[in-house]
Coordinates of C-alpha atoms and ligand atoms in Angstrom, one line a residue:
Chain A
M1 CA 13.4 -25.1 33.0
S2 CA 15.1 -22.0 31.3
T3 CA 17.5 -19.4 32.4
L4 CA 18.4 -16.0 30.9
E5 CA 21.7 -14.9 32.3
I6 CA 22.9 -11.3 31.8
R7 CA 26.5 -10.7 32.9
G8 CA 28.3 -7.4 32.9
L9 CA 26.3 -6.1 29.8
K10 CA 27.6 -2.8 28.5
V11 CA 25.9 -1.1 25.5
S12 CA 26.5 2.0 23.6
V13 CA 24.5 3.8 20.9
D14 CA 26.1 5.7 18.1
T15 CA 25.5 9.3 18.1
E16 CA 26.7 12.3 16.0
N17 CA 29.3 12.9 18.6
G18 CA 30.4 9.2 18.6
P19 CA 29.3 6.4 20.7
V20 CA 27.6 6.9 24.1
E21 CA 27.5 4.4 26.8
I22 CA 24.0 3.6 28.1
L23 CA 24.3 0.4 29.7
K24 CA 27.3 0.3 32.2
G25 CA 27.6 -3.3 33.3
V26 CA 24.1 -5.0 34.0
D27 CA 24.0 -8.3 35.9
L28 CA 20.6 -10.3 36.0
T29 CA 19.5 -13.8 36.1
I30 CA 16.0 -14.8 35.2
K31 CA 14.6 -18.4 35.5
S32 CA 11.5 -20.0 34.3
G33 CA 8.4 -19.1 36.4
E34 CA 10.1 -16.1 38.1
T35 CA 9.0 -12.5 37.6
H36 CA 11.4 -9.7 38.0
A37 CA 10.2 -6.2 38.0
I38 CA 12.6 -3.4 36.8
M39 CA 11.8 0.1 38.0
G40 CA 14.0 3.2 37.2
P41 CA 13.8 6.9 36.1
N42 CA 13.2 7.9 32.4
G43 CA 16.3 7.6 30.4
S44 CA 18.0 5.3 32.8
G45 CA 18.5 2.5 30.1
K46 CA 15.8 0.2 30.7
S47 CA 14.4 -0.1 27.1
T48 CA 18.0 -0.1 26.0
L49 CA 18.5 -3.3 28.1
A50 CA 15.3 -4.8 26.5
Y51 CA 16.3 -3.9 22.9
S52 CA 19.8 -5.1 23.4
I53 CA 18.7 -8.5 24.7
A54 CA 16.3 -9.0 21.7
G55 CA 19.0 -7.8 19.1
H56 CA 18.0 -4.5 17.8
P57 CA 20.7 -3.2 15.5
K58 CA 20.7 0.3 16.9
Y59 CA 22.7 -1.0 19.9
Q60 CA 26.5 -2.0 20.2
I61 CA 27.4 -4.5 22.7
T62 CA 30.6 -3.4 24.0
G63 CA 31.1 -5.9 27.0
G64 CA 29.4 -8.6 28.9
T65 CA 27.4 -11.7 27.9
V66 CA 23.7 -12.7 27.6
T67 CA 22.9 -16.5 27.6
L68 CA 19.6 -18.5 27.3
D69 CA 20.2 -21.8 28.7
G70 CA 23.9 -21.5 28.5
V71 CA 23.7 -20.6 24.7
D72 CA 25.1 -17.2 23.6
L73 CA 22.3 -15.0 22.6
L74 CA 24.5 -12.0 21.4
E75 CA 25.9 -14.2 18.5
M76 CA 22.3 -14.8 17.2
T77 CA 20.4 -12.8 14.8
V78 CA 17.1 -11.3 16.1
D79 CA 14.9 -14.1 14.8
E80 CA 17.1 -16.8 16.0
R81 CA 16.9 -15.3 19.5
A82 CA 12.9 -15.4 19.2
R83 CA 13.2 -18.9 18.0
A84 CA 15.5 -19.7 21.2
G85 CA 12.5 -18.8 23.2
L86 CA 12.8 -15.1 23.7
F87 CA 10.0 -12.5 23.4
L88 CA 9.9 -8.7 23.8
A89 CA 6.6 -6.9 24.2
M90 CA 7.6 -3.4 23.1
Q91 CA 7.1 -0.1 24.6
Y92 CA 6.3 1.4 21.2
P93 CA 5.1 -1.5 19.0
V94 CA 5.8 -0.9 15.2
E95 CA 3.3 -0.4 12.5
V96 CA 3.7 -2.6 9.4
P97 CA 1.7 -1.2 6.6
G98 CA -0.1 -3.6 4.3
V99 CA 0.6 -6.7 6.4
S100 CA -2.4 -8.1 8.1
V101 CA -2.3 -9.2 11.7
S102 CA -3.6 -12.7 10.7
N103 CA -0.8 -13.1 8.0
F104 CA 1.8 -11.7 10.4
L105 CA 0.6 -14.2 13.2
R106 CA 0.7 -17.1 11.0
T107 CA 4.1 -16.3 9.5
A108 CA 5.6 -15.9 13.0
A109 CA 3.9 -19.1 14.3
T110 CA 5.3 -21.0 11.3
A111 CA 8.8 -19.7 11.9
L112 CA 8.5 -20.5 15.7
R113 CA 7.2 -23.9 15.3
G114 CA 9.1 -25.0 12.4
E115 CA 6.0 -25.9 10.4
A116 CA 2.8 -24.2 9.2
P117 CA 0.1 -24.6 11.8
K118 CA -2.7 -26.7 10.6
L119 CA -5.3 -24.1 9.3
R120 CA -8.3 -25.9 10.9
T121 CA -7.1 -25.6 14.5
W122 CA -5.1 -22.3 13.7
V123 CA -8.0 -20.2 13.0
G124 CA -9.7 -21.2 16.4
E125 CA -6.3 -20.6 18.2
V126 CA -6.1 -17.1 17.0
K127 CA -9.8 -16.5 17.7
S128 CA -9.4 -17.6 21.2
A129 CA -6.2 -15.7 21.9
M130 CA -7.9 -12.4 20.7
A131 CA -11.0 -13.1 22.8
A132 CA -8.9 -13.7 25.8
L133 CA -7.4 -10.2 25.4
S134 CA -10.9 -8.9 24.7
M135 CA -9.8 -7.9 21.1
D136 CA -12.4 -7.6 18.3
P137 CA -11.9 -10.4 15.6
A138 CA -12.0 -7.5 13.2
F139 CA -8.3 -6.7 14.3
A140 CA -7.2 -10.0 12.4
E141 CA -7.8 -8.3 9.1
R142 CA -6.3 -4.9 10.0
N143 CA -2.5 -4.2 9.4
V144 CA -0.1 -4.8 12.1
N145 CA -0.5 -2.1 14.7
E146 CA -1.5 0.4 12.1
G147 CA -4.0 2.9 13.5
F148 CA -4.2 1.0 16.7
S149 CA -4.8 3.0 20.0
G150 CA -1.9 2.8 22.4
G151 CA -3.9 0.3 24.5
E152 CA -4.8 -1.9 21.5
K153 CA -1.1 -2.1 20.7
K154 CA -0.3 -3.4 24.1
R155 CA -3.3 -5.9 24.0
H156 CA -1.9 -7.2 20.6
E157 CA 1.7 -7.7 22.1
I158 CA 0.3 -9.7 25.0
M159 CA -2.0 -11.8 22.6
Q160 CA 1.2 -12.5 20.8
L161 CA 2.9 -13.6 24.0
E162 CA 0.0 -16.1 24.7
L163 CA 0.0 -17.4 21.0
L164 CA 3.7 -17.6 20.3
K165 CA 4.6 -19.3 24.0
P166 CA 8.2 -18.1 24.5
K167 CA 10.3 -19.2 27.5
I168 CA 11.3 -15.7 28.8
A169 CA 9.5 -12.5 27.9
I170 CA 10.6 -9.0 28.4
L171 CA 7.6 -6.6 28.9
D172 CA 8.7 -3.0 28.3
E173 CA 6.0 -0.8 29.9
T174 CA 3.2 -3.0 28.7
D175 CA 1.1 -1.2 31.5
S176 CA 1.7 2.3 30.2
G177 CA -1.3 3.8 28.3
L178 CA -3.8 1.3 29.5
D179 CA -7.2 2.0 31.2
V180 CA -8.1 0.2 34.4
D181 CA -9.9 -2.7 32.5
A182 CA -7.3 -3.1 29.9
L183 CA -4.7 -3.1 32.6
R184 CA -6.5 -6.1 34.3
I185 CA -7.1 -7.9 30.9
V186 CA -3.4 -7.5 29.8
S187 CA -2.3 -8.6 33.4
E188 CA -4.3 -11.7 33.3
G189 CA -2.9 -12.7 29.8
V190 CA 0.6 -12.5 31.3
V191 CA -0.5 -14.4 34.4
R192 CA -2.0 -17.1 32.3
A193 CA 1.2 -17.3 30.1
K194 CA 3.1 -17.8 33.2
A195 CA 0.8 -20.5 34.4
D196 CA 0.5 -22.5 31.1
N197 CA 4.3 -22.1 29.9
D198 CA 6.3 -21.6 33.2
L199 CA 7.2 -18.4 31.5
G200 CA 10.0 -16.2 33.0
V201 CA 9.1 -12.4 33.0
L202 CA 11.2 -9.3 33.1
L203 CA 8.7 -6.7 33.6
I204 CA 9.7 -2.9 33.1
T205 CA 7.3 -0.5 34.6
H206 CA 6.9 2.9 36.3
Y207 CA 3.9 1.9 38.5
T208 CA 3.2 -0.6 41.2
R209 CA -0.5 -1.1 39.9
I210 CA 0.5 -3.8 37.5
L211 CA 2.4 -5.5 40.3
R212 CA -0.7 -6.1 42.1
Y213 CA -1.7 -8.5 39.3
I214 CA 1.7 -9.7 38.2
K215 CA 3.4 -10.4 41.6
P216 CA 7.2 -9.8 41.3
D217 CA 9.5 -12.2 43.0
F218 CA 12.3 -9.6 42.7
V219 CA 12.3 -6.0 42.3
H220 CA 15.5 -4.1 40.8
V221 CA 16.0 -0.3 40.8
F222 CA 17.7 0.7 37.6
A223 CA 19.6 4.0 37.4
D224 CA 22.3 5.3 35.1
G225 CA 22.7 2.2 33.1
R226 CA 23.0 -0.2 35.9
I227 CA 21.1 -2.1 38.6
V228 CA 21.5 -0.2 41.9
E229 CA 19.5 -2.1 44.3
E230 CA 17.3 -5.2 44.6
G231 CA 14.8 -6.3 46.8
G232 CA 11.3 -8.1 47.1
P233 CA 7.9 -6.6 46.5
E234 CA 8.2 -4.3 49.3
L235 CA 10.8 -2.3 47.4
A236 CA 8.4 -1.3 44.7
E237 CA 6.0 0.1 47.3
K238 CA 9.0 2.1 48.9
L239 CA 9.9 3.5 45.4
E240 CA 6.3 4.6 44.7
A241 CA 6.3 6.6 47.9
N242 CA 9.9 8.1 47.9
G243 CA 11.0 8.2 44.1
Y244 CA 14.5 7.6 42.8
A245 CA 16.1 10.6 44.7
E246 CA 18.4 8.3 46.7
Y247 CA 19.6 6.4 43.7
V248 CA 20.5 9.3 41.3
S249 CA 23.5 11.3 41.9
K250 CA 22.4 14.6 40.3
Chain B
M1 CA 14.1 3.5 -41.7
S2 CA 10.5 4.6 -41.2
T3 CA 9.1 7.0 -43.9
L4 CA 7.1 8.9 -41.5
T5 CA 6.5 12.6 -42.3
T6 CA 5.9 13.8 -38.8
N7 CA 6.7 17.3 -37.9
Y8 CA 7.5 16.5 -34.3
L9 CA 11.0 17.3 -33.4
T10 CA 13.1 14.4 -32.7
P11 CA 13.9 14.5 -28.9
T12 CA 17.6 15.0 -28.1
G13 CA 17.5 14.1 -24.3
R14 CA 17.6 17.7 -23.3
E15 CA 13.9 18.4 -23.3
E16 CA 12.2 18.3 -19.9
A17 CA 9.9 15.4 -21.1
W18 CA 12.9 13.3 -22.3
R19 CA 15.6 14.2 -19.8
F20 CA 15.6 10.9 -18.0
T21 CA 14.8 8.5 -20.8
P22 CA 17.6 6.4 -22.2
L23 CA 16.9 7.4 -26.0
K24 CA 19.3 4.9 -27.3
R25 CA 17.4 2.1 -25.9
L26 CA 14.0 3.1 -27.3
G27 CA 14.4 1.0 -30.4
G28 CA 14.1 4.0 -32.6
L29 CA 10.6 4.8 -31.6
H30 CA 11.4 8.5 -30.8
D31 CA 13.2 9.2 -34.0
G32 CA 11.5 7.0 -36.4
T33 CA 14.6 4.8 -37.3
F34 CA 12.5 1.6 -36.7
K35 CA 11.0 -0.9 -39.2
L36 CA 7.2 -0.6 -39.1
A37 CA 5.5 -3.9 -38.4
T38 CA 2.1 -4.8 -39.7
R39 CA 0.8 -6.8 -36.8
N40 CA -1.9 -5.9 -34.5
T41 CA -1.4 -7.7 -31.2
L42 CA -4.0 -6.7 -28.8
A43 CA -6.8 -9.2 -28.7
L44 CA -9.9 -10.0 -26.7
T45 CA -9.4 -12.9 -24.4
S46 CA -12.8 -14.5 -24.8
S47 CA -15.8 -13.5 -27.0
A48 CA -17.3 -10.2 -26.3
P49 CA -20.2 -10.2 -23.7
T50 CA -23.4 -8.4 -24.7
G51 CA -23.1 -4.6 -24.8
I52 CA -19.4 -5.0 -25.7
T53 CA -17.9 -4.5 -29.2
F54 CA -14.1 -4.9 -30.1
E55 CA -13.4 -4.0 -33.6
R56 CA -10.5 -2.8 -35.8
I57 CA -11.7 0.3 -37.8
G58 CA -10.1 2.1 -40.5
R59 CA -8.7 5.4 -39.2
E60 CA -10.7 7.6 -41.5
L61 CA -13.7 6.7 -39.4
V62 CA -12.1 7.2 -36.0
S63 CA -10.9 10.8 -35.4
A64 CA -8.4 11.5 -32.5
E65 CA -10.2 12.7 -29.5
S66 CA -7.1 14.3 -28.1
K67 CA -4.1 16.3 -28.8
T68 CA -0.6 15.3 -27.8
D69 CA 2.9 16.9 -28.0
D70 CA 4.6 13.6 -27.4
V71 CA 6.6 12.5 -30.6
I72 CA 6.0 8.9 -30.1
V73 CA 2.3 9.3 -29.9
G74 CA 2.3 11.5 -32.9
R75 CA 4.0 8.8 -34.8
I76 CA 1.5 6.3 -33.7
H77 CA -1.4 8.5 -35.1
E78 CA 0.4 8.9 -38.3
A79 CA 1.3 5.3 -38.9
A80 CA -1.7 3.2 -37.5
K81 CA -4.0 2.7 -40.5
E82 CA -6.5 1.0 -38.2
V83 CA -7.7 1.8 -34.7
S84 CA -8.7 -1.0 -32.3
V85 CA -12.0 0.3 -30.8
L86 CA -13.5 -1.2 -27.6
K87 CA -17.2 0.0 -27.1
I88 CA -19.0 -0.5 -23.9
A89 CA -22.7 0.5 -24.5
A90 CA -24.4 3.0 -22.4
N91 CA -26.0 1.8 -19.1
A92 CA -24.2 -1.5 -19.6
E93 CA -23.4 -3.1 -16.0
L94 CA -20.6 -5.7 -16.6
A95 CA -20.2 -8.1 -13.7
E96 CA -17.0 -9.5 -15.2
P97 CA -13.9 -7.7 -16.4
I98 CA -13.3 -7.3 -20.1
S99 CA -9.9 -8.9 -20.6
L100 CA -7.5 -8.2 -23.4
Y101 CA -4.2 -9.8 -24.0
R102 CA -1.3 -9.8 -26.5
L103 CA -0.8 -12.1 -29.4
A104 CA 2.9 -13.0 -30.2
G105 CA 5.0 -9.8 -30.9
G106 CA 8.6 -9.3 -32.2
L107 CA 11.5 -7.1 -31.5
T108 CA 13.0 -6.6 -35.1
D109 CA 10.1 -4.3 -36.1
A110 CA 8.0 -2.0 -34.2
E111 CA 4.0 -2.3 -33.8
L112 CA 2.6 1.2 -33.7
S113 CA -0.9 0.7 -32.1
R114 CA -3.8 3.1 -31.6
V115 CA -6.6 1.9 -29.4
Q116 CA -9.8 3.8 -28.2
I117 CA -11.9 2.6 -25.3
R118 CA -15.2 4.4 -25.2
I119 CA -17.7 3.8 -22.3
G120 CA -21.1 4.9 -22.8
A121 CA -23.2 7.2 -20.3
N122 CA -23.8 5.5 -16.9
A123 CA -22.2 2.2 -17.8
K124 CA -19.8 0.4 -15.4
A125 CA -17.0 -1.8 -16.4
T126 CA -13.5 -2.9 -15.9
V127 CA -11.0 -3.4 -18.5
I128 CA -7.9 -5.5 -18.0
I129 CA -5.0 -5.5 -20.5
E130 CA -2.3 -8.2 -19.9
N131 CA 0.9 -7.4 -21.6
T132 CA 3.2 -10.2 -21.9
G133 CA 6.0 -11.6 -24.4
D134 CA 8.8 -9.7 -26.1
H135 CA 7.6 -6.8 -28.0
L136 CA 8.8 -3.6 -29.6
I137 CA 5.6 -1.4 -29.4
A138 CA 4.3 2.0 -29.1
E139 CA 0.6 2.2 -28.1
D140 CA -1.7 5.1 -27.6
I141 CA -4.9 4.2 -25.8
E142 CA -7.7 7.0 -25.7
I143 CA -10.1 6.4 -23.0
I144 CA -13.3 8.1 -23.3
C145 CA -15.7 8.2 -20.3
E146 CA -19.0 9.5 -21.2
P147 CA -21.1 11.3 -18.5
G148 CA -21.9 9.3 -15.4
S149 CA -19.8 6.3 -16.6
N150 CA -17.6 4.2 -14.2
L151 CA -14.5 2.8 -15.8
T152 CA -11.5 1.0 -14.3
V153 CA -8.7 0.1 -16.7
V154 CA -6.0 -2.2 -15.4
S155 CA -2.7 -2.3 -17.5
L156 CA -0.4 -5.1 -16.6
Q157 CA 3.2 -4.8 -18.1
E158 CA 4.4 -8.2 -17.3
W159 CA 6.7 -8.2 -20.5
D160 CA 9.7 -10.5 -21.0
S161 CA 13.1 -8.8 -20.6
K162 CA 13.8 -7.4 -24.0
T163 CA 10.5 -5.4 -24.4
I164 CA 10.4 -1.9 -25.5
H165 CA 7.3 -0.1 -24.6
A166 CA 6.2 3.4 -25.1
G167 CA 3.1 4.9 -24.9
R168 CA 0.0 6.9 -23.5
Q169 CA -3.1 6.0 -21.8
H170 CA -5.1 9.2 -22.1
A171 CA -8.5 9.5 -20.3
I172 CA -11.0 12.0 -21.3
V173 CA -13.5 12.1 -18.3
D174 CA -16.9 13.7 -18.8
R175 CA -19.5 15.0 -16.3
D176 CA -20.0 12.9 -13.2
A177 CA -17.9 10.1 -14.5
T178 CA -15.4 8.0 -12.4
F179 CA -12.1 6.6 -13.9
K180 CA -9.7 4.4 -12.2
S181 CA -6.4 3.6 -13.8
I182 CA -4.2 0.8 -12.4
I183 CA -0.8 0.4 -14.0
V184 CA 1.6 -2.2 -13.0
T185 CA 5.0 -2.3 -14.5
V186 CA 7.2 -5.3 -13.5
G187 CA 8.7 -6.5 -16.8
G188 CA 10.5 -5.3 -20.0
D189 CA 13.7 -3.5 -20.7
V190 CA 12.4 0.0 -21.2
V191 CA 8.8 1.0 -20.5
R192 CA 7.9 4.7 -20.8
L193 CA 4.2 5.3 -20.2
L194 CA 2.2 8.5 -20.0
P195 CA -1.0 8.2 -17.8
T196 CA -2.8 11.4 -18.7
V197 CA -6.1 12.8 -17.7
E198 CA -8.3 15.5 -19.4
F199 CA -11.4 16.6 -17.4
K200 CA -14.3 17.4 -19.8
G201 CA -17.2 17.8 -17.3
Q202 CA -17.8 18.8 -13.8
G203 CA -18.3 16.3 -10.8
A204 CA -15.9 13.8 -12.4
S205 CA -13.5 11.9 -10.2
V206 CA -10.2 10.2 -11.3
E207 CA -7.8 7.9 -9.5
L208 CA -4.4 7.0 -11.1
L209 CA -2.7 4.2 -9.3
G210 CA 0.4 2.3 -10.2
V211 CA 3.2 -0.1 -9.0
Y212 CA 6.5 -0.8 -10.6
F213 CA 9.4 -3.0 -9.8
A214 CA 12.6 -2.4 -11.5
T215 CA 15.6 -4.8 -11.1
A216 CA 19.2 -4.6 -12.4
G217 CA 19.3 -2.7 -15.9
Q218 CA 15.5 -2.1 -16.3
F219 CA 14.2 1.5 -16.9
F220 CA 10.6 2.3 -16.2
E221 CA 9.0 5.7 -16.5
H222 CA 5.6 6.8 -15.5
R223 CA 4.7 10.3 -16.4
M224 CA 1.4 11.6 -15.4
F225 CA -0.4 14.7 -16.6
V226 CA -3.7 15.6 -14.9
D227 CA -5.4 18.6 -16.5
H228 CA -8.2 20.1 -14.3
L229 CA -9.8 22.4 -16.9
V230 CA -13.2 22.4 -15.6
P231 CA -14.6 23.1 -12.1
N232 CA -15.3 20.6 -9.3
A233 CA -13.3 17.6 -10.5
K234 CA -11.3 15.5 -8.1
S235 CA -8.1 13.6 -8.9
R236 CA -6.0 11.2 -6.7
V237 CA -2.5 9.9 -7.9
N238 CA -0.8 7.1 -5.8
Y239 CA 2.4 5.3 -7.4
K240 CA 4.6 3.0 -5.4
G241 CA 7.8 1.5 -6.7
A242 CA 10.5 -0.8 -5.7
L243 CA 14.1 -0.9 -7.1
A244 CA 16.8 -3.5 -6.7
G245 CA 20.1 -4.1 -8.5
Q246 CA 22.6 -2.2 -10.4
D247 CA 21.3 0.5 -12.9
A248 CA 17.8 -0.2 -12.0
H249 CA 16.1 3.1 -12.8
T250 CA 12.6 4.4 -12.3
V251 CA 11.1 7.8 -13.1
W252 CA 7.8 9.0 -11.7
I253 CA 6.5 12.7 -13.0
G254 CA 3.5 13.8 -11.6
D255 CA 2.3 17.0 -13.4
V256 CA -1.0 18.4 -12.1
F257 CA -2.3 21.5 -13.7
I258 CA -5.2 23.3 -12.0
R259 CA -6.5 25.9 -14.7
A260 CA -8.1 29.3 -13.7
A261 CA -11.5 27.9 -14.6
A262 CA -11.1 24.7 -12.4
E263 CA -12.6 26.1 -9.2
G264 CA -13.5 23.5 -6.6
T265 CA -10.6 21.3 -7.8
D266 CA -9.7 18.7 -5.2
T267 CA -6.3 16.9 -6.0
Y268 CA -3.7 14.9 -4.2
E269 CA -0.7 12.9 -5.7
L270 CA 1.8 10.6 -4.0
N271 CA 4.8 8.6 -5.0
R272 CA 6.8 6.3 -2.7
N273 CA 9.8 4.6 -3.6
L274 CA 11.7 1.6 -1.9
L275 CA 15.3 1.3 -2.6
L276 CA 16.3 -2.1 -2.1
S277 CA 20.0 -2.1 -2.9
D278 CA 23.0 0.2 -4.0
G279 CA 23.3 1.1 -7.7
A280 CA 19.5 1.7 -8.2
R281 CA 18.1 5.3 -8.9
A282 CA 14.7 6.4 -8.4
D283 CA 13.6 9.9 -9.8
S284 CA 10.4 11.3 -8.4
V285 CA 9.1 14.8 -9.5
P286 CA 5.8 16.1 -8.4
N287 CA 4.7 19.2 -10.0
L288 CA 1.6 21.1 -9.1
E289 CA 0.7 24.2 -11.2
I290 CA -2.2 26.3 -9.7
E291 CA -3.9 29.1 -11.6
T292 CA -6.9 29.6 -9.1
G293 CA -7.1 29.8 -5.2
E294 CA -10.8 28.8 -5.1
I295 CA -10.0 25.1 -4.7
V296 CA -11.0 22.3 -2.2
G297 CA -7.4 21.0 -1.9
A298 CA -4.2 20.3 -3.8
G299 CA -1.1 18.6 -2.4
H300 CA 1.6 16.1 -3.2
A301 CA 4.2 14.0 -1.5
S302 CA 7.0 12.1 -2.7
T303 CA 9.3 9.8 -0.6
T304 CA 12.2 7.5 -1.5
G305 CA 13.7 5.3 1.2
R306 CA 15.3 2.1 2.3
F307 CA 13.8 -0.8 4.2
D308 CA 12.5 0.4 7.6
D309 CA 14.7 -1.2 10.3
E310 CA 12.1 -0.9 12.9
Q311 CA 9.6 -2.9 10.8
L312 CA 12.2 -5.6 10.0
F313 CA 13.2 -5.7 13.7
Y314 CA 9.5 -6.0 14.7
L315 CA 8.9 -8.8 12.5
M316 CA 12.1 -10.7 13.3
S317 CA 11.6 -10.3 16.9
R318 CA 8.8 -12.8 16.3
G319 CA 11.0 -15.3 14.9
I320 CA 10.4 -14.5 11.3
A321 CA 13.7 -14.8 9.3
V322 CA 15.1 -11.7 7.5
E323 CA 14.2 -12.7 3.9
D324 CA 10.5 -13.5 5.0
A325 CA 10.4 -10.2 7.0
R326 CA 11.6 -8.5 3.9
R327 CA 9.2 -10.2 1.7
L328 CA 6.3 -9.3 4.1
V329 CA 7.3 -5.6 4.2
V330 CA 7.6 -5.3 0.4
R331 CA 4.3 -7.2 -0.1
G332 CA 2.8 -5.0 2.5
F333 CA 4.1 -1.9 0.7
F334 CA 2.6 -2.9 -2.7
N335 CA -0.5 -4.4 -1.2
E336 CA -2.5 -1.0 -0.8
I337 CA -2.5 -0.7 -4.6
V338 CA -2.4 -4.3 -5.7
S339 CA -5.5 -5.1 -3.8
E340 CA -7.4 -2.5 -5.7
I341 CA -7.2 -4.5 -8.9
G342 CA -10.1 -6.6 -7.4
N343 CA -9.1 -9.9 -9.2
S344 CA -7.5 -12.4 -6.7
D345 CA -5.9 -14.5 -9.5
I346 CA -4.1 -11.5 -10.9
Q347 CA -3.3 -10.1 -7.4
D348 CA -1.8 -13.3 -6.3
R349 CA 0.3 -13.6 -9.5
L350 CA 1.6 -10.2 -9.2
M351 CA 2.6 -10.6 -5.5
N352 CA 4.5 -13.8 -6.6
R353 CA 6.2 -11.9 -9.2
I354 CA 7.2 -9.3 -6.7
D355 CA 8.6 -12.2 -4.5
Q356 CA 10.5 -13.4 -7.4
E357 CA 11.9 -10.0 -8.3
L358 CA 13.1 -9.4 -4.6
E359 CA 14.6 -12.8 -4.8
K360 CA 16.3 -12.3 -7.9
A361 CA 17.7 -9.0 -6.7
G362 CA 18.8 -10.6 -3.4
A363 CA 18.0 -7.2 -2.0
K364 CA 19.6 -6.2 1.2
Ligands
ATP1 N1 20.9 7.9 19.5 C1 21.0 8.4 20.6 N2 21.8 9.6 21.2 C2 21.9 10.0 22.4 N3 21.2 9.3 23.2 C3 20.5 8.1 23.1 C4 20.2 7.8 21.7 N4 19.4 6.7 21.8 C5 19.3 6.6 23.2 N5 19.9 7.5 23.8 C6 19.7 7.7 25.4 O1 19.7 6.5 26.0 C7 19.0 6.7 27.3 C8 18.4 5.4 27.7 O2 17.2 5.3 26.9 P1 16.0 4.3 27.2 O3 15.1 4.4 26.2 O4 16.8 3.0 27.4 O5 15.6 4.7 28.5 P2 14.4 4.1 29.5 O6 14.9 3.9 30.9 O7 13.7 3.1 28.7 O8 13.4 5.4 29.7 P3 11.8 5.5 29.7 O9 11.4 5.2 31.1 O10 11.6 7.0 29.4 O11 11.2 4.6 28.9 C9 18.3 8.0 27.1 O12 18.9 9.0 27.9 C10 18.4 8.4 25.8 O13 18.2 9.5 25.4
MG2 MG1 11.8 2.8 27.9

């Protein structure tokens, strides 16, 4: 049983005109097995929240705490956070030229498991993880995300989620850019990861369609750097119908 | 003091071709103040397969196939009484690469070495030259590609730390021939190489590939010149370098000349540098001169940058420690070219060497 606890999180980014505050005090608790959906207008700070928890160097933490099972994540380096059990499926997965998917996955699995996976079982493990996401085995020999289509990148993220078995996963718009079949395939991957590892999920999305596959326990409305309303799945339906007008001041 | 009578002007460092080179560290190769050694250190690794000959021939029997305005190459042609000639017979198809290596050298006197590699019409071969040890050496390699031939020359500068190496690898590429050069420079104190190409016949195609990794105090210069003097030839240049440590200095010059007669030319050159620490300097100067508009394409690009934070973040967000993430990114950066060598033992050795250079530099 794991708990990710975010308390009063404030985050700024450095700009030419000095630091700009993006997150203005975020409180959120995610436990194993729970699914929290975050919905909110463009630019409200959802990706900032995801990156800040994962430790992206661009973001300055100016206040608050983030702990995983009571341990301070903000003191940790990016890789330490991952080894503590955190996973971020990125909105825009990064291309890494010259590094093959298979080399990347094996290096990551070695780091996370503390020892190199046995070659015999590993090959099968990767094959079945790729098959589960309907990825052509040829992707293993391609360079990480290089030349992948938008949807292929997202499948690759969720394939890693299943393979690397974190405790808490943040999925930043994993559903964006997916065709109907890919949406189902990717969603089923998340549902499997939840069932197999009692994964806690923070799911950032603009659309309710993914929530039909991955049923949220809680829905949070995000606006102007903070959570402005919380509710159950019905809140997502209401947002889809009415938009965010009542939550944004301008 | 060498008794050479060369008419070449001794460079002062103000000339365009010498403005980056630390002349004081050239062991006198540029001004003739070296003691001439008698050794010939280039040797065949195993006995020559059929269709191949490797002999030292008196220079009166081997005329130079090319001109040069480089003073060091000029001195080599004056000083070398013999030429090491590697011949690949016409129509030969070699499954295995021809491998050359270095006998013991020295730093107190200078070897001036003249080499000719000649591949006969429609033959196909790969030549690998493995340069190791500590040498003071100037070497000119003329590479003659006869019509329809297909030659790859891999030149590995895995020198020890005191080596001074200057020279030229000049390819003369005839009709419908394919020539690929891969130059790897990861060792030595000063290395200055001129990979140059002269197109002799139409339909020829050339690739000049290179990687270099300079750490503290090392100077590596690669100065291409691709001369498109006939129509319908194709050239590609792609050099990638990394630098780490105080006063690591690399120079890449890409001169491509498309003469008026060279209609239908297709050329692109690229140089990318990865600066892994402060105190290192990468000079990169692409230079395209075009005398005809009737070409297929001509372009160049040059970039010098640091580690990509987004790439490191992505790898680290999967639990990979920062040193391992850097190693992956650097290996990935070089992989595009190293993988072209087509010999997994050498590729593994070079990648391990690159890991070591990175570790040595403690790059941030
Ligand atoms: N360097 C920067 N300078 C100025 N503003 C920045 C900088 N970096 C980020 N921001 C701003 O931070 C805000 C939050 O961005 P973020 O990516 O977190 O939004 P988001 O909620 O994920 O939006 P979307 O739904 O479009 O993905 C945006 O308004 C963005 O412009
Ligand atoms: Mg976003």
